[in-house]
Tab-separated table of C-alpha atoms in Angstrom:
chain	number	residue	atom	x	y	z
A	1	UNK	CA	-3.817	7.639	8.696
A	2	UNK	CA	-3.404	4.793	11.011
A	3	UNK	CA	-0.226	4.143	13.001
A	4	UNK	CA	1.212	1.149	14.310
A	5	UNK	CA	2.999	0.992	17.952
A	6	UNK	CA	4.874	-1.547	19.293
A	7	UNK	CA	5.875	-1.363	23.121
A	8	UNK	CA	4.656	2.923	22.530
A	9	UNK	CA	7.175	2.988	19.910
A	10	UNK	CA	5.547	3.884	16.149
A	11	UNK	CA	6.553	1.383	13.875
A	12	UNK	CA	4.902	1.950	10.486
A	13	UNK	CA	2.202	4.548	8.935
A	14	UNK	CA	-0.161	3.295	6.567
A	15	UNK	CA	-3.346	5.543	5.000
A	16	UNK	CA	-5.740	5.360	1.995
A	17	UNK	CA	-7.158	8.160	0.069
A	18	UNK	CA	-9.602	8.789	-2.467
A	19	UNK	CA	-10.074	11.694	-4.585
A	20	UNK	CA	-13.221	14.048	-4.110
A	21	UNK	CA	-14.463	13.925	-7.862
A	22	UNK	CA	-17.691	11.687	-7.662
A	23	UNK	CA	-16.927	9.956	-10.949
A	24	UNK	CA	-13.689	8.607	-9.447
A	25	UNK	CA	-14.136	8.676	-6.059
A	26	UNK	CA	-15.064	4.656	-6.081
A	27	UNK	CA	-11.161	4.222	-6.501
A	28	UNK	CA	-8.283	4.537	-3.282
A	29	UNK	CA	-4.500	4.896	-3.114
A	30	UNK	CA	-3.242	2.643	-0.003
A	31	UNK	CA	0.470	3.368	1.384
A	32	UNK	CA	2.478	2.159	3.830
A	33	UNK	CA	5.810	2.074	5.424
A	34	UNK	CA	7.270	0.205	8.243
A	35	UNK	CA	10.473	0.683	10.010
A	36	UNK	CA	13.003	-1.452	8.963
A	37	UNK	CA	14.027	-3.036	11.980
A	38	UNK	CA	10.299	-4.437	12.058
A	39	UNK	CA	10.465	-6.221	8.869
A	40	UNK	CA	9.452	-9.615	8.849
A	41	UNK	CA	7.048	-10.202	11.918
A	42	UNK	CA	3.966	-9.284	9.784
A	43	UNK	CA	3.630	-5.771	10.859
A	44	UNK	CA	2.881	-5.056	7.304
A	45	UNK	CA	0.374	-7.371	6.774
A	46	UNK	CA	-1.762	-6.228	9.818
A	47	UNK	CA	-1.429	-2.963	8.321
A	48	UNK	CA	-2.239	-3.959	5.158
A	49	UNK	CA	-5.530	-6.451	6.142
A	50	UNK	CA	-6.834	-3.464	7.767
A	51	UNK	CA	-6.745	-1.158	4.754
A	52	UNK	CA	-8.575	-3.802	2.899
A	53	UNK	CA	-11.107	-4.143	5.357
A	54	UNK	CA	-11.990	-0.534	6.271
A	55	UNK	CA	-12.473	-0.154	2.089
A	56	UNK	CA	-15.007	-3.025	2.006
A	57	UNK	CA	-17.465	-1.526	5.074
A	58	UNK	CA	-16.825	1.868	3.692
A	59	UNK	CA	-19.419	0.534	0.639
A	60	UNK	CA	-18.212	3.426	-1.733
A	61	UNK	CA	-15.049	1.869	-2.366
A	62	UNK	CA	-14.201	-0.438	-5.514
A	63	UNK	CA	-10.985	-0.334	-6.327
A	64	UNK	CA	-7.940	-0.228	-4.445
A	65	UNK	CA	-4.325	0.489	-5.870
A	66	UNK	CA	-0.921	0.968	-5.007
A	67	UNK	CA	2.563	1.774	-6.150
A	68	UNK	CA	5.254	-0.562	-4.912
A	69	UNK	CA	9.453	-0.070	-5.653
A	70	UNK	CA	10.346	-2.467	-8.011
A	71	UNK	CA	13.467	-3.879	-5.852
A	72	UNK	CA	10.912	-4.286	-2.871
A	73	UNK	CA	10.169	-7.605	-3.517
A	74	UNK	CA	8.933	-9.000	-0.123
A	75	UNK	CA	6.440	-6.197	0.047
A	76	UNK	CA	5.309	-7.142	-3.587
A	77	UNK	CA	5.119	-11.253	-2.486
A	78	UNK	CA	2.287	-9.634	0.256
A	79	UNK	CA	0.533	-7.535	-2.001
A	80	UNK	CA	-0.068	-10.483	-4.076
A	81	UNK	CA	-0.483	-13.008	-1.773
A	82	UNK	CA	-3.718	-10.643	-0.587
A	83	UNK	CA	-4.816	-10.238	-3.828
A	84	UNK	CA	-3.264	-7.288	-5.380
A	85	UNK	CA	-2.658	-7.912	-9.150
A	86	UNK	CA	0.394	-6.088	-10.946
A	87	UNK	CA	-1.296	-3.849	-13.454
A	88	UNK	CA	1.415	-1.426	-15.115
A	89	UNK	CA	5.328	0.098	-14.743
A	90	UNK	CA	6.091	3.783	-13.834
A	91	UNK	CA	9.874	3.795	-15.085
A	92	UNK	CA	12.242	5.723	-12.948
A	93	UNK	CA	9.351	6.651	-10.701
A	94	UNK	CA	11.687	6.354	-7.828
A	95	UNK	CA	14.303	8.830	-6.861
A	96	UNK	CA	16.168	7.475	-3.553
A	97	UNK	CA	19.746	9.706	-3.318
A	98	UNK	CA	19.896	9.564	-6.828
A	99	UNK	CA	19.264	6.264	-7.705
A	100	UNK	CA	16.083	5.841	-9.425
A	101	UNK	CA	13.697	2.741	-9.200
A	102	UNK	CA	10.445	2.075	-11.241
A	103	UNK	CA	7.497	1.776	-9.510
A	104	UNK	CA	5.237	-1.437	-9.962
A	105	UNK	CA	1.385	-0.874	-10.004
A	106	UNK	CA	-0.634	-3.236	-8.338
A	107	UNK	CA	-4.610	-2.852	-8.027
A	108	UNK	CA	-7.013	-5.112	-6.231
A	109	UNK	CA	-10.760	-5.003	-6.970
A	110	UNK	CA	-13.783	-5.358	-4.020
């Protein structure tokens, strides 16, 4: 898990994990969330540019995915502007106070 602070306030959470099984244990799930009222001064980028990079010098790593809300649509515009590629559609993966939202899959390949 790596945390981002801002003036020793945290202001997002990001991690990656792989699974244990060697046959699949090439491929990681990134996440990561940023408080809102840090939106839009490329907090989520950093984050994001250092997931990528820890994966390549980790050498074991191949492919990296990630589920995304459909409505999010600026986080989406980053994921593919560093390379992420949309890949399927969880419908209704998303259950936010009853409203649900599909999730987009994105993967990027190293």
């Amino acid at each position: 898990m790596i945390l981002g602070i801002i003036d020793n306030t945290i202001v997002s959470i990001s991690q990656i994990s792989s699974p244990f099984r060697k046959r699949i244990c090439h491929n990681s799930e990134i996440a990561i969330s940023v408080r809102k009222d840090f939106w839009n001064i490329g907090v989520g980028s950093i984050m994001l540019k250092v997931l990528i990079d820890y994966s390549k010098t980790k050498g074991t790593i191949r492919n990296i995915t990630l589920k995304v809300k459909a409505s999010n649509t600026r986080a989406m515009y980053l994921y593919k502007k560093l390379g992420f590629k949309v890949v399927g559609i969880h419908k209704n993966y998303f259950n936010i106070n009853e409203k649900y939202d599909d999730a987009i899959l994105m993967e990027q390949y190293i």
